[in-house]
Each structure stands twice: as C-alpha cells, then as structure tokens.
JSON list of C-alpha atoms in Angstrom, two decimals:
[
{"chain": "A", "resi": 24, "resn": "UNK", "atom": "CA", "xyz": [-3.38, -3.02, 26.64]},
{"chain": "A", "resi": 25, "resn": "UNK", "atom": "CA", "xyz": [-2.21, -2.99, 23.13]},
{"chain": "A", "resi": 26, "resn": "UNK", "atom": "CA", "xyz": [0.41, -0.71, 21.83]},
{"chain": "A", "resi": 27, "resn": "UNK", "atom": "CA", "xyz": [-1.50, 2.04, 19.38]},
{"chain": "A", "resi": 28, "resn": "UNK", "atom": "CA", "xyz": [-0.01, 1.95, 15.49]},
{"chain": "A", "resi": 29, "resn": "UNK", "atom": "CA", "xyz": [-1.18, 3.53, 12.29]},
{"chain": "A", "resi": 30, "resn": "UNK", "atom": "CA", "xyz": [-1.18, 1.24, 9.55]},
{"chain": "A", "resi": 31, "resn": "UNK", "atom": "CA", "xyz": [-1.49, 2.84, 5.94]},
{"chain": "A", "resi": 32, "resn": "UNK", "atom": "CA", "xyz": [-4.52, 0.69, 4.55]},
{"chain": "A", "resi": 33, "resn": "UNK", "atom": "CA", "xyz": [-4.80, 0.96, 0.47]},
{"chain": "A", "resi": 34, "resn": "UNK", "atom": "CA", "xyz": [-6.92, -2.14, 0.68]},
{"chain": "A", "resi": 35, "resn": "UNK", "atom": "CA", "xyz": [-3.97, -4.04, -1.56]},
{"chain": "A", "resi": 36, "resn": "UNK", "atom": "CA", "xyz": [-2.94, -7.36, -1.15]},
{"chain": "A", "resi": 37, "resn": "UNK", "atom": "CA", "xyz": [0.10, -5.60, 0.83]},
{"chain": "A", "resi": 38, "resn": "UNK", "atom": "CA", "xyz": [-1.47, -3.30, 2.80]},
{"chain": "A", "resi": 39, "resn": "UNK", "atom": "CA", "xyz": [-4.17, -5.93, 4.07]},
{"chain": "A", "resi": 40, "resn": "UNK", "atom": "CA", "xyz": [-1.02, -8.47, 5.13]},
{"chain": "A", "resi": 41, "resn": "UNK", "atom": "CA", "xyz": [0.86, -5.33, 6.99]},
{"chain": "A", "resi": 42, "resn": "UNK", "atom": "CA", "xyz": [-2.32, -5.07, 9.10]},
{"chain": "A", "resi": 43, "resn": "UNK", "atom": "CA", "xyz": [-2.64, -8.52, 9.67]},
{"chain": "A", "resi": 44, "resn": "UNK", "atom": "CA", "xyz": [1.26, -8.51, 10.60]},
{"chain": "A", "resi": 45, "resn": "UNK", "atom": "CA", "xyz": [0.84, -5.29, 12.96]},
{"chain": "A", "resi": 46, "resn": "UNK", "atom": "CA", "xyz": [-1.88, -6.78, 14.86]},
{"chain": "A", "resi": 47, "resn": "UNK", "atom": "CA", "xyz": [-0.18, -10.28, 15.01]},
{"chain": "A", "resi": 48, "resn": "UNK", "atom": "CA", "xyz": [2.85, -8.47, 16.54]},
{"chain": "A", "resi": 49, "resn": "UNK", "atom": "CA", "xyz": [0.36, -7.02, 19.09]},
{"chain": "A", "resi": 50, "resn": "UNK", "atom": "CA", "xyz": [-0.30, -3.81, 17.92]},
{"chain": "A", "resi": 51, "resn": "UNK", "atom": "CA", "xyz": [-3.71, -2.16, 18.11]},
{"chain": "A", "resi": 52, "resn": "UNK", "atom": "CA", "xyz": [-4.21, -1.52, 14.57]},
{"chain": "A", "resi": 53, "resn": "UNK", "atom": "CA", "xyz": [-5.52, 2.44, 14.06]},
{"chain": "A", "resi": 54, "resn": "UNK", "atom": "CA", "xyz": [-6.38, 2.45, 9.89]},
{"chain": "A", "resi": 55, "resn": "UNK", "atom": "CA", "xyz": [-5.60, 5.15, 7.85]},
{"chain": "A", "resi": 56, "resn": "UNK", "atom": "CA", "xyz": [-6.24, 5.16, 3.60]},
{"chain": "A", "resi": 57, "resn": "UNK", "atom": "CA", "xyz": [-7.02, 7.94, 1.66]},
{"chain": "A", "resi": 58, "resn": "UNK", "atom": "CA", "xyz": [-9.62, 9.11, -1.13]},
{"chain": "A", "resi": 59, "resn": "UNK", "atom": "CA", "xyz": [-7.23, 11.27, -3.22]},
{"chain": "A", "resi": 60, "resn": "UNK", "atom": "CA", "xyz": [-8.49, 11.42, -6.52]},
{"chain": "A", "resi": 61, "resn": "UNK", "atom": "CA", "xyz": [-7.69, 7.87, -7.79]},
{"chain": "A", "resi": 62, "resn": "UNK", "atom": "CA", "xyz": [-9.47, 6.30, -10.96]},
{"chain": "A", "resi": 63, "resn": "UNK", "atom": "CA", "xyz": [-9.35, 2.51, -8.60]},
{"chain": "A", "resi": 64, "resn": "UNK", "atom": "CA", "xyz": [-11.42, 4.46, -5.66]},
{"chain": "A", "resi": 65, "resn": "UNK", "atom": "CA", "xyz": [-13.45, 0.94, -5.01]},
{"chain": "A", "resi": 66, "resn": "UNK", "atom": "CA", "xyz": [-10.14, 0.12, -3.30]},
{"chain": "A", "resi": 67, "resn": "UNK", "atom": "CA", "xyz": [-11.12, 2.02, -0.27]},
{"chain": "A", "resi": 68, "resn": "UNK", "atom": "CA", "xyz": [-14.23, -0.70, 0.11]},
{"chain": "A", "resi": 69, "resn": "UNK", "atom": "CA", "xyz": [-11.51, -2.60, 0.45]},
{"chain": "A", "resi": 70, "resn": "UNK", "atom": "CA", "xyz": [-9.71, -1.04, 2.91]},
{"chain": "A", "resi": 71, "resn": "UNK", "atom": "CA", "xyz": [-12.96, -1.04, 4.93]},
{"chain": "A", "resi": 72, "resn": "UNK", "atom": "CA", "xyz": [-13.50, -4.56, 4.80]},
{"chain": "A", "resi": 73, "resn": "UNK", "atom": "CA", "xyz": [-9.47, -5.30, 6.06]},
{"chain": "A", "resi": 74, "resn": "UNK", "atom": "CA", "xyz": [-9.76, -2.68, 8.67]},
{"chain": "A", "resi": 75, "resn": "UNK", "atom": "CA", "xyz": [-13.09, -4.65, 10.34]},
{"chain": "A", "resi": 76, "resn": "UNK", "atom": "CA", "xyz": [-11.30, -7.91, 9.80]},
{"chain": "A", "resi": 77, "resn": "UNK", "atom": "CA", "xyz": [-8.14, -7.01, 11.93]},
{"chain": "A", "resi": 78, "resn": "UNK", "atom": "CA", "xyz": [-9.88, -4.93, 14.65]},
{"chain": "A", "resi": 79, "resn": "UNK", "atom": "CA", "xyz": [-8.54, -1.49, 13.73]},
{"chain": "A", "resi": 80, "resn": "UNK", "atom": "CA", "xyz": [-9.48, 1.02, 16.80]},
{"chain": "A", "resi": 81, "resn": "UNK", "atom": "CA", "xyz": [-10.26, 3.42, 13.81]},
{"chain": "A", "resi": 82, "resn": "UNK", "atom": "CA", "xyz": [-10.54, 3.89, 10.06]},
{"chain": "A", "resi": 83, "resn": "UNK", "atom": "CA", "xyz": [-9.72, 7.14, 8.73]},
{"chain": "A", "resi": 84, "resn": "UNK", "atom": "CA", "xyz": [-10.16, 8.22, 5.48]},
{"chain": "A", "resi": 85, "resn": "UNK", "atom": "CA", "xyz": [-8.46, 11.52, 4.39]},
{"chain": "A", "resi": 86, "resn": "UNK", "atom": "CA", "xyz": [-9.81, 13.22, 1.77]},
{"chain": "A", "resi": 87, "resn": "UNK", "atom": "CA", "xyz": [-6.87, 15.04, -0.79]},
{"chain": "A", "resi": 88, "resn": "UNK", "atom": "CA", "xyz": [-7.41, 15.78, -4.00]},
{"chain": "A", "resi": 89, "resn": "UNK", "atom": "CA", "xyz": [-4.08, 15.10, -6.06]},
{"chain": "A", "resi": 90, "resn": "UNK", "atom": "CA", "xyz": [-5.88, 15.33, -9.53]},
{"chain": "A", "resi": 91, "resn": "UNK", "atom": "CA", "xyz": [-5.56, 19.28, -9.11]},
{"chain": "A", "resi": 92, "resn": "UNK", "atom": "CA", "xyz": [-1.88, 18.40, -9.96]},
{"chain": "A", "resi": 93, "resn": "UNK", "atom": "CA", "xyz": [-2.30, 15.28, -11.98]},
{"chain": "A", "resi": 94, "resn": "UNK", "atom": "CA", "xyz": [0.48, 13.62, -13.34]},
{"chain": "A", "resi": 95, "resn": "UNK", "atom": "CA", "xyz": [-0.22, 10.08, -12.87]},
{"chain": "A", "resi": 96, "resn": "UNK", "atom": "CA", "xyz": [-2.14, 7.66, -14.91]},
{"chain": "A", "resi": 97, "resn": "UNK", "atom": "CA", "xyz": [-3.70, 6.94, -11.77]},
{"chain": "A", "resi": 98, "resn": "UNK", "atom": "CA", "xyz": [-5.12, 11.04, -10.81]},
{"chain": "A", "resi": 99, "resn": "UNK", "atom": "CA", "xyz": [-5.00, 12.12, -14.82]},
{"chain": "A", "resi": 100, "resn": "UNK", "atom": "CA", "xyz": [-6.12, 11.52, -17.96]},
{"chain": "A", "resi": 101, "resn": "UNK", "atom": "CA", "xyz": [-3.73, 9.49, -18.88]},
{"chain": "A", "resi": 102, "resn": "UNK", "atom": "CA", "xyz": [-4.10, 5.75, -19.86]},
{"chain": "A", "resi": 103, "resn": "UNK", "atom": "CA", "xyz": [-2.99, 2.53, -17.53]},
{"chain": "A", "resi": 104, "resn": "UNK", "atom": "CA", "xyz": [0.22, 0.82, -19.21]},
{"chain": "A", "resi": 105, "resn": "UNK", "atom": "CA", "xyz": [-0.93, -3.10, -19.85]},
{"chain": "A", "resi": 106, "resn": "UNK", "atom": "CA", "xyz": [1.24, -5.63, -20.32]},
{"chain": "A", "resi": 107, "resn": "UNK", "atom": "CA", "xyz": [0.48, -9.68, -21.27]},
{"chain": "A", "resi": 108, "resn": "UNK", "atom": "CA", "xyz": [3.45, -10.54, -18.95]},
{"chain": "A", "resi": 109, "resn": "UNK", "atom": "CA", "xyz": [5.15, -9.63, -15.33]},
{"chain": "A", "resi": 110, "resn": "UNK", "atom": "CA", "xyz": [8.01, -9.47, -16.91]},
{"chain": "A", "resi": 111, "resn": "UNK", "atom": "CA", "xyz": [7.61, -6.49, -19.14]},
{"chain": "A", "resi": 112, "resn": "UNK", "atom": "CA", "xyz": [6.54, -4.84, -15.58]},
{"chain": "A", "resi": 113, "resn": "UNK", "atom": "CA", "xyz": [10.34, -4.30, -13.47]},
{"chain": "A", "resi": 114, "resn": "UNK", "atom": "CA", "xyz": [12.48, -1.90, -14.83]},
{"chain": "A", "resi": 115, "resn": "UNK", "atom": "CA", "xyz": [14.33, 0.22, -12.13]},
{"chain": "A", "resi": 116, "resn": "UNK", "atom": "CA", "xyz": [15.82, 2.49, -14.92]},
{"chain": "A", "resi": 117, "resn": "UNK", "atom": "CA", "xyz": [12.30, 4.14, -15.53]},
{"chain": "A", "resi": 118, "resn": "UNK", "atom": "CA", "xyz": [9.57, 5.37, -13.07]},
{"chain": "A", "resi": 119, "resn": "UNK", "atom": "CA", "xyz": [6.32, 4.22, -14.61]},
{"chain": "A", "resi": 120, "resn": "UNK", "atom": "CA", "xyz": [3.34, 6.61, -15.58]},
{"chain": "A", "resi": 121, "resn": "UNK", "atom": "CA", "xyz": [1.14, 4.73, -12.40]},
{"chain": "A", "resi": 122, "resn": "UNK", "atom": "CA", "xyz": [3.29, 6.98, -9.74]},
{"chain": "A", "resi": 123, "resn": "UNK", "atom": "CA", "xyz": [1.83, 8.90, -7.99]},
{"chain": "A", "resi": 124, "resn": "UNK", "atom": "CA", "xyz": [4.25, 12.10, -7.50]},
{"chain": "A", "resi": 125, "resn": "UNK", "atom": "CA", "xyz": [5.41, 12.76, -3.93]},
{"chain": "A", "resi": 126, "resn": "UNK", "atom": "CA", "xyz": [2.41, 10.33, -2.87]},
{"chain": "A", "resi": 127, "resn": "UNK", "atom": "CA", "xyz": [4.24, 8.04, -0.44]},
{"chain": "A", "resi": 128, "resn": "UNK", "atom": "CA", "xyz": [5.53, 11.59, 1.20]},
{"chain": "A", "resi": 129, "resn": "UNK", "atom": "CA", "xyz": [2.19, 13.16, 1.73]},
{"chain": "A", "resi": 130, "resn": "UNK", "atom": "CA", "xyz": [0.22, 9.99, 2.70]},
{"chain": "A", "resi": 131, "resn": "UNK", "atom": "CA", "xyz": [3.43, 9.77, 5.72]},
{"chain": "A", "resi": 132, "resn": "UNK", "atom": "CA", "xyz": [2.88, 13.11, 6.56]},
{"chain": "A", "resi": 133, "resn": "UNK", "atom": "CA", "xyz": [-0.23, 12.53, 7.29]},
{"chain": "A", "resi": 134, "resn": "UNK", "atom": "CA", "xyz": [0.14, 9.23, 9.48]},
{"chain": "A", "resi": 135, "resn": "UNK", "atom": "CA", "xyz": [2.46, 11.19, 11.97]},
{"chain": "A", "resi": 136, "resn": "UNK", "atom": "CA", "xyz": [-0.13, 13.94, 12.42]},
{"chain": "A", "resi": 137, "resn": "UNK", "atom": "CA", "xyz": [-2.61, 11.04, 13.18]},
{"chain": "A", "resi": 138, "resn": "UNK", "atom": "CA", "xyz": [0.08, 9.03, 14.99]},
{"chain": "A", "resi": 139, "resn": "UNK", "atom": "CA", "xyz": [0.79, 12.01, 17.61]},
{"chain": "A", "resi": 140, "resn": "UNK", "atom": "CA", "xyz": [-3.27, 12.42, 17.79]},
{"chain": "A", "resi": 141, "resn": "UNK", "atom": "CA", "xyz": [-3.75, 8.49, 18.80]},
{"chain": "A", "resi": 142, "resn": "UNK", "atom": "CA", "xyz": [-0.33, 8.05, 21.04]},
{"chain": "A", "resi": 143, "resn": "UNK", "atom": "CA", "xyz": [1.15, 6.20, 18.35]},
{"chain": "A", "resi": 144, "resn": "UNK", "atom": "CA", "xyz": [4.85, 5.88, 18.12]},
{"chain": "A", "resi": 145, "resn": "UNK", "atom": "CA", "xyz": [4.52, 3.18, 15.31]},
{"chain": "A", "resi": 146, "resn": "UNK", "atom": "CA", "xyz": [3.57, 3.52, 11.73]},
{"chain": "A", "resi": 147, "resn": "UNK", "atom": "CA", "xyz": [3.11, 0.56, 9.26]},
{"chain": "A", "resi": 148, "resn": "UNK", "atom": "CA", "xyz": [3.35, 0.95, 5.64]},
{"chain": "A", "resi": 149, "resn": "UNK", "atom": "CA", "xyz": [3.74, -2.15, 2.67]},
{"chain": "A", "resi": 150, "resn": "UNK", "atom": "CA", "xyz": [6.42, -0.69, 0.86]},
{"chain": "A", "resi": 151, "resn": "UNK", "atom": "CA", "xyz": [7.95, -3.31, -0.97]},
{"chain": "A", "resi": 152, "resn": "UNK", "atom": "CA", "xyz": [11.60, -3.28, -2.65]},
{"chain": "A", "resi": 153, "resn": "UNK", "atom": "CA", "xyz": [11.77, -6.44, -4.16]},
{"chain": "A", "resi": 154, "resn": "UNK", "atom": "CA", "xyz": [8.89, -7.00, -6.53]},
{"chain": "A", "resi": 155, "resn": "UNK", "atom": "CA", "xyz": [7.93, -3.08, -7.37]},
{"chain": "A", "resi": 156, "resn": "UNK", "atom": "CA", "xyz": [6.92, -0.48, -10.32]},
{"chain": "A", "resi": 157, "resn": "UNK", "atom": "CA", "xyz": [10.27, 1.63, -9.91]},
{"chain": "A", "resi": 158, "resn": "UNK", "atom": "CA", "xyz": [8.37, 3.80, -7.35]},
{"chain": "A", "resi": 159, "resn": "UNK", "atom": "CA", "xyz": [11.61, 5.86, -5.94]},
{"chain": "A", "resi": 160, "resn": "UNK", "atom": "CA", "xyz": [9.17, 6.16, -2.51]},
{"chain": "A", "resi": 161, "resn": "UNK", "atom": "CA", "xyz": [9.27, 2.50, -1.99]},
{"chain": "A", "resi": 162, "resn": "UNK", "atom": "CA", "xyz": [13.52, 2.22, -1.67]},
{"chain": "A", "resi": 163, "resn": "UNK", "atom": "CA", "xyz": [15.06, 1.92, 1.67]},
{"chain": "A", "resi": 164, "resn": "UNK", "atom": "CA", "xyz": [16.92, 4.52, 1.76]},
{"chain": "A", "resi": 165, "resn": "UNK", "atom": "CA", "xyz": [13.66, 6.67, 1.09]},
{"chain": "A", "resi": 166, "resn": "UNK", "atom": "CA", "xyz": [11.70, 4.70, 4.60]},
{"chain": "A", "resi": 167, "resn": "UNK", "atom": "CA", "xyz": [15.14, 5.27, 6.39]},
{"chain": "A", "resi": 168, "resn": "UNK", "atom": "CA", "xyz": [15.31, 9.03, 5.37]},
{"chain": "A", "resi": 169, "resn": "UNK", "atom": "CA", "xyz": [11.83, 9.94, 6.50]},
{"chain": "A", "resi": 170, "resn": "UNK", "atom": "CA", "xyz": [12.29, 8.20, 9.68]},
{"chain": "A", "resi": 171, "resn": "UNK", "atom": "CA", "xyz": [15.00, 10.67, 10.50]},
{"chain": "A", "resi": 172, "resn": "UNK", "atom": "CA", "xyz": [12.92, 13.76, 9.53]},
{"chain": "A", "resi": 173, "resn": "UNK", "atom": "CA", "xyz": [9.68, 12.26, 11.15]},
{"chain": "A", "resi": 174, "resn": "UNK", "atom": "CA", "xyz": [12.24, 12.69, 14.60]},
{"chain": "A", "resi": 175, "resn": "UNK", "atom": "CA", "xyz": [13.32, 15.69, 14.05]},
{"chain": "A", "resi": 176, "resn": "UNK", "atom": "CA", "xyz": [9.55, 17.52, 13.19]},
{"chain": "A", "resi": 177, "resn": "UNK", "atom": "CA", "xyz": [7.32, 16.27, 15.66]},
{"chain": "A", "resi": 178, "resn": "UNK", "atom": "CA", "xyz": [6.46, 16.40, 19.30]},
{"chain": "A", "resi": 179, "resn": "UNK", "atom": "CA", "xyz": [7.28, 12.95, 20.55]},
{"chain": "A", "resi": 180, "resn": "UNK", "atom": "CA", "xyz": [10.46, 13.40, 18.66]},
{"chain": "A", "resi": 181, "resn": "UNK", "atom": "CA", "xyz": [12.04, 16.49, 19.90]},
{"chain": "A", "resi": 182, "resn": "UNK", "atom": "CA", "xyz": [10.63, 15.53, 23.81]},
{"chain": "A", "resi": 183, "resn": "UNK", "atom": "CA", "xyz": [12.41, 12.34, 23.99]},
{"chain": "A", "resi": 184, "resn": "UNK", "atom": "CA", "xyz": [10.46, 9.46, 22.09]},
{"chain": "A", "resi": 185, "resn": "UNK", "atom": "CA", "xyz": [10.91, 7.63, 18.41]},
{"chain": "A", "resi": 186, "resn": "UNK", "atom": "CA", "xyz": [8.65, 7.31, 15.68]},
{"chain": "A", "resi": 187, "resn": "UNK", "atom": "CA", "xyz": [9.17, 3.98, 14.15]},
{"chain": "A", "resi": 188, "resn": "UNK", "atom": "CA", "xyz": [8.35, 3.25, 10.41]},
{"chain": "A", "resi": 189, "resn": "UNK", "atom": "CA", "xyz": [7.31, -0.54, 10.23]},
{"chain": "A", "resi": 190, "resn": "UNK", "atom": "CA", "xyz": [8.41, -1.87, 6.62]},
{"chain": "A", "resi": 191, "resn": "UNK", "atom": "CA", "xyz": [7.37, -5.86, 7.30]},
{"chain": "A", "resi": 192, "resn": "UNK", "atom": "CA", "xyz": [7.28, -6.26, 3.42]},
{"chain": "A", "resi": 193, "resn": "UNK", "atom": "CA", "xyz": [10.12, -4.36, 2.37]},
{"chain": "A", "resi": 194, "resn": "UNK", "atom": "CA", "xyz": [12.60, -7.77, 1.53]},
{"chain": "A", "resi": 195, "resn": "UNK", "atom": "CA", "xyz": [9.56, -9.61, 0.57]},
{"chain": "A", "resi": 196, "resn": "UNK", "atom": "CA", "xyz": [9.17, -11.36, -2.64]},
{"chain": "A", "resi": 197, "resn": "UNK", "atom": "CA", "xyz": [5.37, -10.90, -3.78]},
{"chain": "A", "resi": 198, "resn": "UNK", "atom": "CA", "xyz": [5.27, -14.84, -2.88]},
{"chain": "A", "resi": 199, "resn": "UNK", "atom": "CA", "xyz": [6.48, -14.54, 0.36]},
{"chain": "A", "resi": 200, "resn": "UNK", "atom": "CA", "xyz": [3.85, -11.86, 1.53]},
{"chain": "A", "resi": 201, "resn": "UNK", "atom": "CA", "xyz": [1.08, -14.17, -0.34]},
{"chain": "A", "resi": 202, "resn": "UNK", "atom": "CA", "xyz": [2.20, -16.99, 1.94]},
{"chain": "A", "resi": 203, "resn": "UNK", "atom": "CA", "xyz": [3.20, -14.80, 5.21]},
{"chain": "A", "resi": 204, "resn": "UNK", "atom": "CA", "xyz": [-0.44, -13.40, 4.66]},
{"chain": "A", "resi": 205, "resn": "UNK", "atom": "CA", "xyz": [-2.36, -16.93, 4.27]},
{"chain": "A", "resi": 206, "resn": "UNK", "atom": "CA", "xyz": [-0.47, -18.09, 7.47]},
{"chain": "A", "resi": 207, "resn": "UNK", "atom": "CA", "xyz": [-2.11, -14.88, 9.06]},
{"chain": "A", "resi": 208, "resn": "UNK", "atom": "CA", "xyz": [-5.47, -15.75, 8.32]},
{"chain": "A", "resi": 209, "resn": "UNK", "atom": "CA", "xyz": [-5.69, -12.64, 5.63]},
{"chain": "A", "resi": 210, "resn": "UNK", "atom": "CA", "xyz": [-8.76, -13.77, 3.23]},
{"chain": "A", "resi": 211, "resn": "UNK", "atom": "CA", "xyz": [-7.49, -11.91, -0.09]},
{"chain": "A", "resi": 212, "resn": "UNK", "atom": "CA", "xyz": [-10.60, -11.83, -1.67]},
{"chain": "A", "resi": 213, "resn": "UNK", "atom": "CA", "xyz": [-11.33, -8.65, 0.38]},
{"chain": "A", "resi": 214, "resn": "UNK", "atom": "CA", "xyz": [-8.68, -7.21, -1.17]},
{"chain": "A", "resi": 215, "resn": "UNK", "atom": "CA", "xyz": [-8.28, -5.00, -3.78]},
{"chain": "A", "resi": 216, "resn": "UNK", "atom": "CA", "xyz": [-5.00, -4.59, -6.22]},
{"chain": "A", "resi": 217, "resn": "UNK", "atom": "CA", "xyz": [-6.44, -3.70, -9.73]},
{"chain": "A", "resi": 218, "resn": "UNK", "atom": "CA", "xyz": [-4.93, 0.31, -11.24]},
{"chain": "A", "resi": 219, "resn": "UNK", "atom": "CA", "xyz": [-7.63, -0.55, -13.97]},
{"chain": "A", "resi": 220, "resn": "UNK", "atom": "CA", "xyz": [-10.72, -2.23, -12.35]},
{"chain": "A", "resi": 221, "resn": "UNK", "atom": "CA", "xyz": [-14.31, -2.51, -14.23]},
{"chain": "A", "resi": 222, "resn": "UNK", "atom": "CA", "xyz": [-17.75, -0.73, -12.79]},
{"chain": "A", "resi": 223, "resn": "UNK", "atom": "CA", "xyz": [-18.02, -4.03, -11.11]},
{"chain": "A", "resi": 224, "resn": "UNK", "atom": "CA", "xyz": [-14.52, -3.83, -9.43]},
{"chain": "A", "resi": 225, "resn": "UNK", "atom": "CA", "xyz": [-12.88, -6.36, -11.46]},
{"chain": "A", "resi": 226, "resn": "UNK", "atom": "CA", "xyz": [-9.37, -6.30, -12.04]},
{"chain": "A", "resi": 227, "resn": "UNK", "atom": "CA", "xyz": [-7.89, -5.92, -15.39]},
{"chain": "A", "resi": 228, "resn": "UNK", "atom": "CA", "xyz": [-5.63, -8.77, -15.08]},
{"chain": "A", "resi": 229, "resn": "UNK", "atom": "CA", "xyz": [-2.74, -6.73, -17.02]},
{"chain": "A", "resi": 230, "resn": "UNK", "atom": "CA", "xyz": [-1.71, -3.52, -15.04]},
{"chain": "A", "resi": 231, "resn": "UNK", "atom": "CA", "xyz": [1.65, -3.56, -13.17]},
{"chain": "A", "resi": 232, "resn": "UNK", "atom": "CA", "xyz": [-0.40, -3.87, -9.89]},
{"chain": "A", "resi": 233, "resn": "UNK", "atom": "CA", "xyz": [-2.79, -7.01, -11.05]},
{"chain": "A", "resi": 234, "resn": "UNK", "atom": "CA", "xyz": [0.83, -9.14, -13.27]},
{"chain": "A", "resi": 235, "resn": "UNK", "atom": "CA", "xyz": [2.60, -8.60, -9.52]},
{"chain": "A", "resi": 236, "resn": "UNK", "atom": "CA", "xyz": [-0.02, -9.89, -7.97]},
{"chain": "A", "resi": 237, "resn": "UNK", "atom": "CA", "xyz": [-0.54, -12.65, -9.97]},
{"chain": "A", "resi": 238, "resn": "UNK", "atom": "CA", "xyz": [2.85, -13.65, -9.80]},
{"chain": "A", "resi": 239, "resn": "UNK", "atom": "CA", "xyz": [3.00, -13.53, -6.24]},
{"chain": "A", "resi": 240, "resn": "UNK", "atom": "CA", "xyz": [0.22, -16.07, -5.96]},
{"chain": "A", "resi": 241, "resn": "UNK", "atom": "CA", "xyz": [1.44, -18.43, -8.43]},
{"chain": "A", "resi": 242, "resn": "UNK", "atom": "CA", "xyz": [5.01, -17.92, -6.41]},
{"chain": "A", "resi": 243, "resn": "UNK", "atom": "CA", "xyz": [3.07, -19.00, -3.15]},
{"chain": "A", "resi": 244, "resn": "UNK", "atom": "CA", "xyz": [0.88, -21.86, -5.06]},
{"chain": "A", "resi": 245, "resn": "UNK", "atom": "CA", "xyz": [-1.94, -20.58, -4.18]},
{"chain": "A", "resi": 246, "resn": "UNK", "atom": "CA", "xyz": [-5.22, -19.51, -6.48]},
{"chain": "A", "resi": 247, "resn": "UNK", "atom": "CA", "xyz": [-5.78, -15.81, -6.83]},
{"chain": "A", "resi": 248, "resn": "UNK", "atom": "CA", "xyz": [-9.28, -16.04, -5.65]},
{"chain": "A", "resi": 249, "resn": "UNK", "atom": "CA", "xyz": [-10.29, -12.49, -7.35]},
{"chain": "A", "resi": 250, "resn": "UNK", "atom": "CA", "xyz": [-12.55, -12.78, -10.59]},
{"chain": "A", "resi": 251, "resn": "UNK", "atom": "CA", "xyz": [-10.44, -11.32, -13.66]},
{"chain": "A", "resi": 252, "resn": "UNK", "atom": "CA", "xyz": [-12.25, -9.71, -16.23]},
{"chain": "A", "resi": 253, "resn": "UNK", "atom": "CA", "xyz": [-10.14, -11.83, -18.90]},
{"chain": "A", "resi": 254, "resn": "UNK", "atom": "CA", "xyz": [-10.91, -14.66, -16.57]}
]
C-alpha cells in the first residue's frame, strides 16, 4: 500500500512536477489547492486536471478568502507588475507586489490539519529558491522553521512521529524542474502559471510567474506548449 502525502496543488508548472515527483517516489498523492480570493482562479482547473493525471486519493479545495485583507496584486486592486524580460524579474532586495502575505504559512497550516485527517506524515510543496519573486516563504530556512513548529503543534508530533516537508524543487533551476518534469511524464499544457491570464485563460506572457516560466523552458529546450496572448 502506498504511503499517504499531501501535496499542495496550485496547478503551476511546479506544483504539477512535485505531484508527479511524490507519486514517482511512491507516495499516494492526497491534493490539496485552495480558492482564496485570487484574480488567476482558472488555475484551480488546473489543479484538477494534475490531480486526475497523478492519481491523487483526493482533491481538496479550501475555500479562504484573503481579499478581506488584500494586500497583494494578486487578492487586491492592485495592478500585475509586467516586464519584457526575466531579467528585470529577480531581485532578492525587494518582495514584489504578487506576494501573497503570510500565504505560504496559512496554506501549511492547513496541509497538517488535512495531513493528521488522511494519516499523512508527508507534505509536498514546490517552493523553489533558485529561480523565485523574492517570496521570503519560499527560503530554506522558512521550510526548515515550519518543520520544527509543525512537530511541536500536532498530534503525530508530540506522540512520537515526524511530519516531513518535501521541498523536491527547492535547488532547482526553473530548467531543471522543466526537464525533471518531462522525464516524469508531466504534460504541461494542463498546467497553469499565468498571475495575469485572459477570460480565455491565456497567459500574459510578461508577469514574474509567465518570464520564469518561459525561461525555464527555453533552459530545458523544450517549447512552452501554452498559447500566449502576445503569441
């Protein structure tokens, strides 16, 4: 039988290879994404379509509403940053206008409570330290230090057991994870990356999320096969 993990699905080129890594490691995939007020919602189609394709047990979707605090180009009224290059997109001095405060936090919260529920000691996430936004929940020493609290606050912690956090991507260039994912069989045209997408789900082709994506694909040598709207 195989060993129960949550994965945290966004529907993203990452998430989608961190399922298809969990379940080639011979975990039994359970999904969990979340409908929390984003402008790119059509992501969690996404997430739908990655979950059936890697056998997840279950796909949960939580419902949170973080536009009551806004904040975020991506839960408020404020505009996507474009750029016509990736690399106007790095800068570790500055956390972009795309984070989502706390959001990493609260979605992890939320994986242990469904992690004790399924008998899950595991919990996969695509956090990604190499080519990133300047998300401060994304570091190492962020995955490391909730590790230690997820221990000390729940039931399999305090009665003997470990809850692992699963960061397959976190060394990763966005070329390696295109390539890790192709040799994985992960089709990414079921994904979703775009901050900015049309009515039709197209992706803008010039957020942070869409230039990283793109460069990870032209890193692996392989065709984006998404539609742009610039295209």
């Amino acid at each position: 039988m195989s060993t129960p993990a949550v994965v945290l699905l966004s529907g993203g080129l990452d998430s989608t290879t961190v399922i298809a890594i969990a379940q080639s490691q011979g975990f039994q995939p359970y999904a969990l994404s979340f409908r929390y007020g984003q402008r790119h919602v059509i992501e969690l189609d996404a997430a739908a379509r990655a979950a059936q394709a890697f056998g997840a047990a279950q796909h949960v979707v939580a419902n949170i509403d973080l536009r009551v605090f806004g904040g975020s180009a991506l839960t408020d009224d404020i505009e996507v940053p474009k750029h016509s290059k990736v690399d106007e997109v790095n800068n570790p001095q500055t956390v972009p206008v795309t984070y989502v405060p706390a959001r990493n936090t609260i979605f992890l919260s939320y994986a242990l409570a469904y992690a004790e529920t399924v008998g899950a000691s595991d919990i996969f996430l695509g956090v990604n330290a190499m080519d990133y936004s300047g998300y401060p929940d994304c570091r190492p020493e962020y995955i490391e230090a909730f590790e230690r609290m997820a221990n000390l606050a729940t039931k399999v912690g305090v009665e003997g057991g470990h809850i692992k956090l699963h960061t397959p991507l976190l060394h990763m260039t966005k070329g390696d994870i295109v390539r890790t994912g192709t040799e994985l069989g992960v089709d990414y045209s079921i994904t979703s990356s775009c901050y900015d997408p049309d009515a039709q789900g197209r992706p803008c082709g010039e957020c942070d999320s869409c230039l990283l994506r793109l460069k990870g694909f032209e890193e692996a040598g392989l065709p984006d096969p998404l539609q742009y709207q610039n295209a």
